[in-house]
């Protein structure tokens, strides 16, 4: 199968892109002449010295690049922050307050008028984890058929439909997706789950398709010889081989979603989770509470990271 | 002294073991283990009847033990239990699906010019172009500068993290640990910490935030790529008498460089999507305007603003995908 495709492929330079890219690829020929034919050298040093000298092209590109960077810096007024002196004493005081963590707030030992345990950091971290876990597990199951449809090895050129669909889904940033979906399901935790899982489907489906395309599927030919249909092929040849990889992709996505899940609470209170606590403390500039928030977020992310990496090592 | 042969010693040991097994303590203490292991043996093996005859006529039926994947079942049960527990603290009481509102008042209005704002289709496109040249391009500049800075910092860092370049674990491990810690911190917390030093909402802190964030992504992907590379060019330069810098620069860097650009574009795309959150810790600009337009219900503005973002992200995704596929 692979030999056939190799013989069918056209020559590298006969394609349209080859023709278009050729002058750009051989820029050094115009400046320094061709080094073609010089393949044997006396010693490694002369071989190294005979390599195409690109210094002029490199310099021109570097100047253009630096000019672009300076233009961009000028356009966003990057020098504004240095117009007044940095107040180091105040910064030191703020950081000191940041690292004296408010433990009552962390564990939720708050009075009823402060919101009780439900406005503490620990409870909200658990809610963020719950939202993320549900969203990731929904995305894990929904994107299995989509990933299969998007794999070029199984469906050939028909796979482009599913691939483009997945690209369209994941182009939208998840936070803006959440803001738009409030029109559909209102300011609720369900919207957060919906948005997270919808965005994850796009990314996870693409990774599934990659896993299937990378897998060595010689057993497909054996099943072809037996006269199997598409479902039997997927069940017998594809899934046993790639399902551990799917699991590892899902666990990897849980890592990413836990970071995004903290941000969802930052936008709207009703999305739930630690983000809203962070926003309230940021606006009221209470540094010891911000320290508690940060500790909770970082601790939760580290725990989920370690767990998922341990499970991934065990699976694959 | 009495001479003890090895056989006698073994016999004594066995006698002691038998006495311990006969003791009351062992009999009481062992029963959970005995019963659990018996239960596990019972459920882990399934006896299935298989016809072993060549003609498949039922003349040679044998019982064959088949192992059940108990670990898999336990993992599945644990997954379902955790999923159910996760539903407990959440509430979905206020969910009511508003398809009509969603379609007619949000999605359709994104592309229909309103008479007091964008007025015509031309006005819609004009607003889109205006936002593309002003606020979106500023967002892009911030992300680009931050990604450039972060990737340049990442170049020595990923060589220090790669196991096949840096053989000294005393250097490698602390660098990796520090970077892993950096990678766990979400972008808005980095942005907040940096804006404590520089003033809140200044562009330099946005650039530095994006730089730190992209350093975390870049070093991780690059050192994992470098560890898969073959080291023969590196060793060839070493055998010619090159020092560490020459070995890396001539032997390894030409192979790493194309992947660096592929990952650079990938990181840039991630940063553009992730920098949406920076407006919530005090940075004004594109997302601030977008949020304002959504809050006011000016959906024709929103649609016109979103178009450049979606186009640029899709283009970067396409470029990074094709680059990575060609290079591998």
Short mmCIF file of N, CA and C in Angstrom, two decimals, chain A residues 27 32 55 66 73 103 114 161 169 177 189 221 236 264 277 290:
data_model
loop_
_atom_site.label_atom_id
_atom_site.label_comp_id
_atom_site.label_asym_id
_atom_site.label_seq_id
_atom_site.Cartn_x
_atom_site.Cartn_y
_atom_site.Cartn_z
N UNK A 27 17.68 31.23 -3.07
CA UNK A 27 18.09 32.63 -3.09
C UNK A 27 19.60 32.76 -3.10
N UNK A 32 25.67 33.97 -4.51
CA UNK A 32 26.99 33.35 -4.33
C UNK A 32 27.29 32.23 -5.30
N UNK A 55 25.38 34.85 4.52
CA UNK A 55 25.43 35.96 5.48
C UNK A 55 24.68 37.19 4.99
N UNK A 66 14.22 42.92 12.70
CA UNK A 66 14.42 43.87 13.80
C UNK A 66 13.60 45.13 13.57
N UNK A 73 6.91 47.54 18.55
CA UNK A 73 7.10 48.11 19.88
C UNK A 73 6.67 49.56 19.94
N UNK A 103 -5.22 31.89 55.53
CA UNK A 103 -5.57 30.46 55.57
C UNK A 103 -7.05 30.26 55.85
N UNK A 114 -19.93 36.63 55.05
CA UNK A 114 -18.86 36.64 54.05
C UNK A 114 -19.07 35.54 53.02
N UNK A 161 -13.82 16.88 5.11
CA UNK A 161 -15.04 17.50 5.66
C UNK A 161 -14.96 17.58 7.19
N UNK A 169 -14.32 24.50 14.61
CA UNK A 169 -14.69 24.48 16.03
C UNK A 169 -13.57 25.08 16.87
N UNK A 177 -16.25 31.69 23.18
CA UNK A 177 -17.29 30.69 22.95
C UNK A 177 -18.25 30.65 24.13
N UNK A 189 -23.53 27.16 35.14
CA UNK A 189 -22.35 26.30 35.07
C UNK A 189 -22.40 25.41 33.84
N UNK A 221 -5.42 -4.54 6.11
CA UNK A 221 -5.38 -5.29 4.87
C UNK A 221 -5.88 -6.71 5.08
N UNK A 236 -12.11 -4.04 15.00
CA UNK A 236 -11.11 -5.09 15.14
C UNK A 236 -9.68 -4.58 14.97
N UNK A 264 -12.55 30.45 33.14
CA UNK A 264 -13.97 30.63 32.85
C UNK A 264 -14.67 31.33 34.01
N UNK A 277 -13.37 34.26 42.45
CA UNK A 277 -12.68 34.69 43.67
C UNK A 277 -11.47 35.54 43.32
N UNK A 290 -5.43 37.08 47.51
CA UNK A 290 -4.91 36.71 46.19
C UNK A 290 -3.85 35.62 46.30
#
